Amino acid sequence: MLKVSSLRLTGLSLAVLAMTAAVAAHAGEVEVLHYWTSGGEAKSVAELKKIMQAKGHVWKDFAVAGGGGDNAATLLKSRVVSGNPPAAAQIKGPAIQEWAAEGVLANLDAVAKAEKWDSLLPKVVADGMKYKGNYVAAPVNVHRVNFVWANPEVLKKAGVTGMPKTYDEFFAAADKIKKVGLIAVAHGGQNWQDFTTFESVALGIGGVKFYHEALVALDPKALSSDTMTKTLETFRKIKGYTDAAAPGRDWNLATAMVMKGEAGFQFMGDWAKGEFLAAGKVPGKDFLCAAAPGTANAYTFNVDSFAMFKLKSADSQKAQADLAAAIMGTEFQEVFNLNKGSIPVRLNMKLDKFDDCAKLSSKDFVETAKTGSLQPSVAHGMAIKPAIEGAIKDVVSQFWNDDKISVAEGQKRLIAAAATK
Ligand code: GAL
């Protein structure tokens, strides 16, 4: 038998041993399905992994490449159907309700109560994390979708002064960029990328009321209005400023084009900032951010969240509860969002370490919430049922990719898709 003296345990090492034992007693595995695989995204999610490992848990990474998460959603379905769900999956918006209605999500009320989530979250966010009054998901951030990013060197070369505030200014700037032989708009090739641009155009052309009526309420009157016609015309015009290699391109490669000075602008949510930052770029100096033309007083939000699935083993359940608590903890909310480009979803967090793009986002989030100009992003699964969202995204992408589809025809197809049951 080993004598304690022979181990020469110091007070400190005894304490460490005791802690390790305590941690080990509850150590469990969390398998986390996510689609954060670009430079900025991977760096951000690595912070959550670190926090969980520091708590003694085993992090099983279930990363599925593909921005916007369509591939991840398909894989998740097959895992749940085969009775083998991960502990947590990146699910958001109305999809949370759909999964909860299947009876497969875990009840997180114990941790939510202990950590006081109700008082730490904006009510609209908390409501989205609950099913029939019980928490089933934990929110990580608030992304703003209606952003445009720019390379200041490209703007300078082209003689463009300042970020465009209207579409007239935008197209004037885009023409100048084209003239100096560069690509005016960096764009990629998935339907969520097309719709990210489309919804910002709808918001900029028609304003908040139109955005809400047409894309959130799916009101046939708004969808068939002249404002929608103008939205589609403007959207098509933007396409003329993208390059021929855009189809199939990932969003982060489009961001890289802006970064390298090959392109002037990109319409993208503020996860693009995560890419710039991960590449060591400095906001205001190496890249610029602004609300998309005509949308300075509005805010399309995209809240990422993890829904938790029912698990059998007690250790896994404990690890899952720890994951939920960590996600809403101040440490994670700060470090994750500094990397991700978003702002903390937890209220009353200090923002001194955040840059001006994040401070603008935070200020506008609070202000637009007061005026009703805070709107859910359709492109990012915040607004409508996944089936209808998919249908209208497909129509918008067909319109974007095929110049032979007239504006009138595109609008007709959009109205029909919005009526999907
Ligand atoms: C969004 C998601 C973001 C972001 C982006 C690209 O839908 O909310 O976190 O990473 O897709 O993958």
XYZ file of C-alpha atoms and ligand atoms in Angstrom:
433
model
C 0.000 0.000 0.000
C 1.243 3.469 -0.797
C 1.887 5.697 2.119
C 0.673 9.254 1.686
C 4.096 10.456 2.828
C 5.754 8.565 -0.004
C 3.644 10.506 -2.474
C 4.959 13.710 -0.942
C 1.695 15.443 -1.530
C 1.771 19.152 -0.969
C -1.310 21.065 0.091
C -1.662 22.354 -3.422
C -1.453 19.001 -5.162
C -3.951 17.581 -2.676
C -6.342 20.337 -3.606
C -5.787 19.654 -7.300
C -6.405 15.941 -6.733
C -9.595 16.667 -4.851
C -10.807 18.936 -7.650
C -9.952 16.388 -10.322
C -11.840 13.741 -8.375
C -14.868 16.018 -8.116
C -14.762 16.780 -11.809
C -14.179 13.155 -12.763
C -17.205 12.063 -10.752
C -19.370 13.989 -13.199
C -17.273 13.749 -16.342
C -19.363 12.989 -19.347
C -19.205 13.246 -23.065
C -20.936 15.942 -25.068
C -21.297 15.381 -28.733
C -21.949 18.727 -30.368
C -23.227 19.057 -33.903
C -22.362 22.380 -35.511
C -21.436 23.883 -38.863
C -18.796 26.293 -37.725
C -15.912 25.247 -39.943
C -14.619 28.488 -41.519
C -11.586 30.210 -39.963
C -13.517 32.575 -37.706
C -16.219 30.061 -36.890
C -13.794 27.276 -35.947
C -11.872 29.618 -33.683
C -15.095 30.606 -31.956
C -16.423 27.129 -31.300
C -12.987 26.014 -30.055
C -13.598 28.323 -27.074
C -16.643 26.318 -26.052
C -14.687 23.113 -26.370
C -11.973 24.557 -24.106
C -14.493 25.552 -21.449
C -16.107 22.103 -21.480
C -12.747 20.343 -21.304
C -11.755 22.545 -18.366
C -14.854 21.228 -16.599
C -13.487 17.721 -17.163
C -15.886 16.703 -19.914
C -15.061 15.039 -23.203
C -15.960 17.124 -26.256
C -16.928 15.061 -29.268
C -16.862 17.327 -32.265
C -19.549 16.710 -34.871
C -18.662 19.438 -37.363
C -20.461 19.442 -40.692
C -18.995 21.780 -43.296
C -21.409 24.033 -45.132
C -22.218 27.607 -44.166
C -25.788 28.333 -43.208
C -26.167 24.765 -41.913
C -28.183 22.976 -44.603
C -25.828 19.971 -44.643
C -25.810 19.846 -40.848
C -29.617 19.829 -40.732
C -29.758 16.829 -43.080
C -27.252 14.832 -41.025
C -29.018 15.708 -37.802
C -32.281 14.281 -39.115
C -30.699 10.949 -39.965
C -29.033 10.713 -36.532
C -32.247 11.458 -34.659
C -34.327 9.118 -36.818
C -31.866 6.297 -36.090
C -32.304 6.950 -32.353
C -28.791 8.271 -31.836
C -28.999 12.055 -31.425
C -25.990 14.169 -30.408
C -26.144 15.891 -27.004
C -26.510 19.283 -28.633
C -27.088 20.588 -32.128
C -26.980 24.023 -33.671
C -30.685 24.592 -34.298
C -32.433 27.919 -34.296
C -35.643 29.817 -34.816
C -38.890 27.988 -35.626
C -36.916 24.770 -36.247
C -36.475 24.545 -32.455
C -40.236 24.324 -32.081
C -40.473 21.673 -34.775
C -37.845 19.486 -33.119
C -39.414 19.976 -29.696
C -42.814 18.928 -31.057
C -41.203 15.598 -32.015
C -40.599 15.004 -28.298
C -36.843 14.525 -28.691
C -35.524 17.607 -26.895
C -34.403 17.698 -23.268
C -35.906 19.984 -20.647
C -33.311 22.562 -19.538
C -35.456 24.291 -16.930
C -33.314 23.237 -13.964
C -30.181 24.914 -15.327
C -32.153 27.856 -16.760
C -33.710 28.504 -13.363
C -30.462 28.119 -11.441
C -28.682 30.473 -13.859
C -31.625 32.917 -14.072
C -31.956 32.838 -17.861
C -35.353 34.537 -17.832
C -33.824 37.694 -16.427
C -30.666 37.514 -18.560
C -32.278 37.274 -22.005
C -34.415 39.599 -24.106
C -37.948 38.155 -23.863
C -38.233 37.573 -27.606
C -35.076 35.429 -27.486
C -36.098 33.518 -24.329
C -39.495 32.703 -25.857
C -37.803 31.198 -28.899
C -35.696 28.900 -26.690
C -38.797 27.471 -24.982
C -41.363 24.922 -26.024
C -44.633 24.988 -24.092
C -42.947 27.154 -21.471
C -39.885 24.914 -20.942
C -36.367 25.749 -22.075
C -35.117 23.281 -24.693
C -32.260 25.326 -26.213
C -29.522 27.732 -25.131
C -28.732 30.881 -27.163
C -25.148 31.887 -27.893
C -25.237 35.218 -29.702
C -26.960 37.849 -31.790
C -25.765 38.222 -35.370
C -26.876 41.158 -37.502
C -27.589 40.094 -41.059
C -28.142 43.440 -42.820
C -24.480 44.363 -43.047
C -22.243 45.207 -46.007
C -18.453 44.752 -45.777
C -15.890 46.616 -47.817
C -12.199 46.872 -48.522
C -11.138 50.515 -47.964
C -8.136 50.172 -50.307
C -10.409 49.083 -53.147
C -12.779 51.966 -52.460
C -9.848 54.363 -52.453
C -8.456 53.010 -55.719
C -11.868 53.410 -57.312
C -12.397 56.909 -55.916
C -15.318 55.901 -53.717
C -15.644 57.999 -50.587
C -17.561 56.421 -47.728
C -19.903 53.482 -47.540
C -23.018 53.764 -49.748
C -26.187 54.654 -47.868
C -28.654 54.215 -50.727
C -28.835 51.959 -53.773
C -28.084 54.924 -56.037
C -24.864 55.466 -54.121
C -24.184 51.761 -54.084
C -24.458 51.298 -57.846
C -22.420 54.442 -58.484
C -19.673 53.012 -56.258
C -19.958 49.584 -57.880
C -19.521 51.117 -61.346
C -16.359 52.869 -60.211
C -14.929 49.645 -58.805
C -15.684 47.837 -62.059
C -13.924 50.594 -63.950
C -10.640 49.983 -62.134
C -10.868 46.322 -63.133
C -11.966 44.845 -59.808
C -15.036 42.858 -58.794
C -17.616 45.138 -57.227
C -19.520 42.499 -55.246
C -18.042 39.297 -53.825
C -20.734 36.651 -53.757
C -20.930 32.923 -53.232
C -23.218 30.227 -54.483
C -25.631 28.776 -51.951
C -29.271 29.705 -51.664
C -28.862 31.112 -48.149
C -26.217 33.505 -49.488
C -28.545 34.673 -52.241
C -31.315 35.183 -49.716
C -29.017 37.047 -47.315
C -28.584 39.633 -50.072
C -32.231 39.452 -51.139
C -33.674 40.179 -47.705
C -31.303 43.099 -47.172
C -32.408 44.517 -50.518
C -36.094 44.064 -49.589
C -35.465 45.854 -46.300
C -33.521 48.656 -47.974
C -35.987 49.191 -50.802
C -39.252 48.727 -48.945
C -38.475 49.495 -45.303
C -39.336 47.548 -42.179
C -43.112 47.369 -42.662
C -42.733 45.975 -46.165
C -40.034 43.519 -45.064
C -42.283 42.221 -42.336
C -45.426 41.989 -44.420
C -43.755 40.405 -47.444
C -41.144 38.079 -45.981
C -42.218 37.371 -42.402
C -46.032 37.504 -42.639
C -45.897 36.309 -46.292
C -48.796 38.605 -47.136
C -49.752 38.057 -50.824
C -50.545 41.756 -51.191
C -47.033 42.794 -50.183
C -45.495 39.994 -52.232
C -47.310 41.144 -55.364
C -46.678 44.864 -54.766
C -44.617 47.218 -56.912
C -42.166 47.385 -54.014
C -41.452 43.678 -54.452
C -41.003 44.249 -58.178
C -38.459 46.944 -57.407
C -36.767 44.647 -54.885
C -36.351 41.929 -57.509
C -35.077 44.440 -60.075
C -32.503 45.793 -57.640
C -31.483 42.286 -56.579
C -30.935 41.297 -60.216
C -28.961 44.455 -60.846
C -26.564 43.533 -58.008
C -25.941 40.176 -59.693
C -24.457 42.080 -62.627
C -21.640 43.214 -60.339
C -20.606 39.723 -59.203
C -18.049 37.549 -60.985
C -18.757 34.524 -63.158
C -17.043 32.160 -60.702
C -19.535 32.868 -57.884
C -21.712 29.737 -58.280
C -20.783 27.140 -55.686
C -18.384 29.428 -53.839
C -18.446 29.330 -50.026
C -19.296 32.565 -48.233
C -15.925 32.767 -46.463
C -14.108 32.590 -49.800
C -16.178 35.553 -50.937
C -15.109 37.352 -47.743
C -11.512 36.470 -48.586
C -11.911 38.213 -51.955
C -12.778 41.434 -50.130
C -9.921 40.844 -47.715
C -7.383 40.409 -50.505
C -8.561 43.463 -52.387
C -9.971 41.489 -55.307
C -13.497 42.712 -54.605
C -15.042 45.833 -53.100
C -18.181 44.780 -51.222
C -19.887 41.750 -49.734
C -23.448 41.539 -48.438
C -23.137 39.253 -45.428
C -24.033 38.987 -41.759
C -21.411 39.865 -39.182
C -19.929 36.369 -39.060
C -17.915 37.852 -41.958
C -16.232 39.997 -39.334
C -15.125 36.790 -37.621
C -13.287 35.897 -40.837
C -11.575 39.268 -41.099
C -10.537 39.111 -37.446
C -9.274 35.539 -37.681
C -7.027 36.721 -40.528
C -5.637 39.468 -38.290
C -7.481 42.294 -40.041
C -8.370 45.450 -38.135
C -11.894 46.917 -38.363
C -12.006 50.490 -39.659
C -8.511 50.100 -41.127
C -8.362 46.887 -43.167
C -12.095 46.469 -43.604
C -15.245 48.549 -43.223
C -18.713 47.620 -42.003
C -21.988 49.427 -42.550
C -25.663 48.631 -42.577
C -26.768 47.525 -46.058
C -28.018 50.459 -48.185
C -31.241 51.941 -46.845
C -31.271 49.802 -43.689
C -29.409 51.895 -41.108
C -32.491 52.162 -38.919
C -33.424 48.509 -39.086
C -31.911 45.288 -37.846
C -32.381 41.755 -39.118
C -31.329 39.424 -36.329
C -29.988 35.901 -36.368
C -29.609 34.225 -32.979
C -27.523 31.054 -32.974
C -28.505 28.477 -30.401
C -27.967 24.900 -29.347
C -30.957 22.669 -28.804
C -30.283 19.788 -26.430
C -31.493 16.259 -27.089
C -32.821 13.746 -24.557
C -29.972 11.482 -23.423
C -29.988 8.279 -21.397
C -26.852 8.276 -19.245
C -26.751 10.434 -16.116
C -23.150 11.524 -16.827
C -24.078 12.684 -20.296
C -27.055 14.564 -18.913
C -24.790 16.297 -16.404
C -22.308 17.210 -19.136
C -25.170 18.514 -21.239
C -26.450 20.688 -18.393
C -22.907 22.014 -17.907
C -22.777 22.824 -21.621
C -26.031 24.763 -21.395
C -24.765 26.688 -18.361
C -21.420 27.408 -20.054
C -23.124 28.758 -23.180
C -24.989 31.360 -21.164
C -22.018 32.106 -18.879
C -20.241 35.465 -19.115
C -16.863 33.907 -19.945
C -18.149 32.135 -23.044
C -20.472 34.928 -24.123
C -17.538 37.328 -24.239
C -14.777 35.250 -25.789
C -17.017 33.467 -28.292
C -18.639 36.617 -29.587
C -15.334 38.495 -29.801
C -14.238 35.822 -32.259
C -17.527 35.182 -34.007
C -18.351 38.742 -35.042
C -21.663 38.706 -33.178
C -22.646 40.331 -29.886
C -23.531 38.560 -26.622
C -27.170 37.557 -26.323
C -26.894 37.751 -22.541
C -28.053 41.185 -21.388
C -25.909 43.712 -19.516
C -22.556 42.372 -20.670
C -19.675 44.839 -20.810
C -18.634 45.555 -24.393
C -15.329 47.356 -23.753
C -13.340 44.656 -25.541
C -15.618 44.762 -28.601
C -14.934 46.808 -31.747
C -17.016 49.547 -33.352
C -18.953 47.184 -35.660
C -20.121 45.241 -32.585
C -20.894 48.418 -30.662
C -22.967 49.675 -33.621
C -24.763 46.342 -33.731
C -25.472 46.431 -30.005
C -26.749 50.024 -30.072
C -28.977 49.338 -33.075
C -30.246 46.093 -31.530
C -31.477 47.965 -28.464
C -32.878 50.905 -30.444
C -34.640 48.889 -33.137
C -36.190 46.680 -30.452
C -37.886 49.798 -29.077
C -39.204 51.010 -32.435
C -40.311 47.663 -33.885
C -37.567 47.759 -36.526
C -35.942 44.651 -35.104
C -36.905 41.902 -37.523
C -36.072 38.202 -37.769
C -33.833 37.124 -40.650
C -35.596 34.801 -43.069
C -32.344 33.710 -44.715
C -31.071 32.473 -41.356
C -34.031 30.512 -40.138
C -35.433 33.043 -37.687
C -38.766 33.907 -39.196
C -40.826 31.255 -40.905
C -41.395 27.517 -40.939
C -38.428 25.650 -42.497
C -40.527 24.185 -45.347
C -41.739 27.588 -46.584
C -38.324 29.113 -46.006
C -36.782 26.438 -48.208
C -39.377 26.993 -50.925
C -38.932 30.761 -51.162
C -35.146 30.475 -50.954
C -35.161 28.109 -53.921
C -37.279 30.475 -56.001
C -35.086 33.457 -55.177
C -31.947 31.499 -56.083
C -33.420 30.297 -59.373
C -34.219 33.899 -60.183
C -30.701 34.989 -59.228
C -29.018 32.266 -61.271
C -31.153 32.359 -64.384
C -31.414 35.710 -66.145
C -34.031 34.245 -68.458
C -36.570 34.271 -65.616
C -38.231 37.689 -65.929
C -38.932 39.843 -62.901
C -42.664 39.273 -63.386
C -42.164 35.507 -63.545
C -39.830 35.555 -60.533
C -42.408 37.472 -58.536
C -45.163 35.042 -59.532
C -43.040 32.095 -58.395
C -42.254 33.834 -55.126
C -45.944 34.365 -54.362
C -46.649 30.693 -55.112
C -43.732 29.469 -52.964
C -44.860 31.634 -50.044
C -48.191 29.810 -50.111
C -46.447 26.437 -49.470
C -48.240 24.585 -46.710
C -25.484 31.396 -40.150
C -25.105 31.162 -38.731
C -23.857 31.861 -38.424
C -22.812 31.743 -39.506
C -23.311 31.535 -40.934
C -22.367 30.936 -41.922
O -26.732 30.831 -40.441
O -26.109 31.655 -37.904
O -23.406 31.496 -37.160
O -21.729 31.095 -39.118
O -24.507 30.843 -40.986
O -22.055 29.617 -41.625
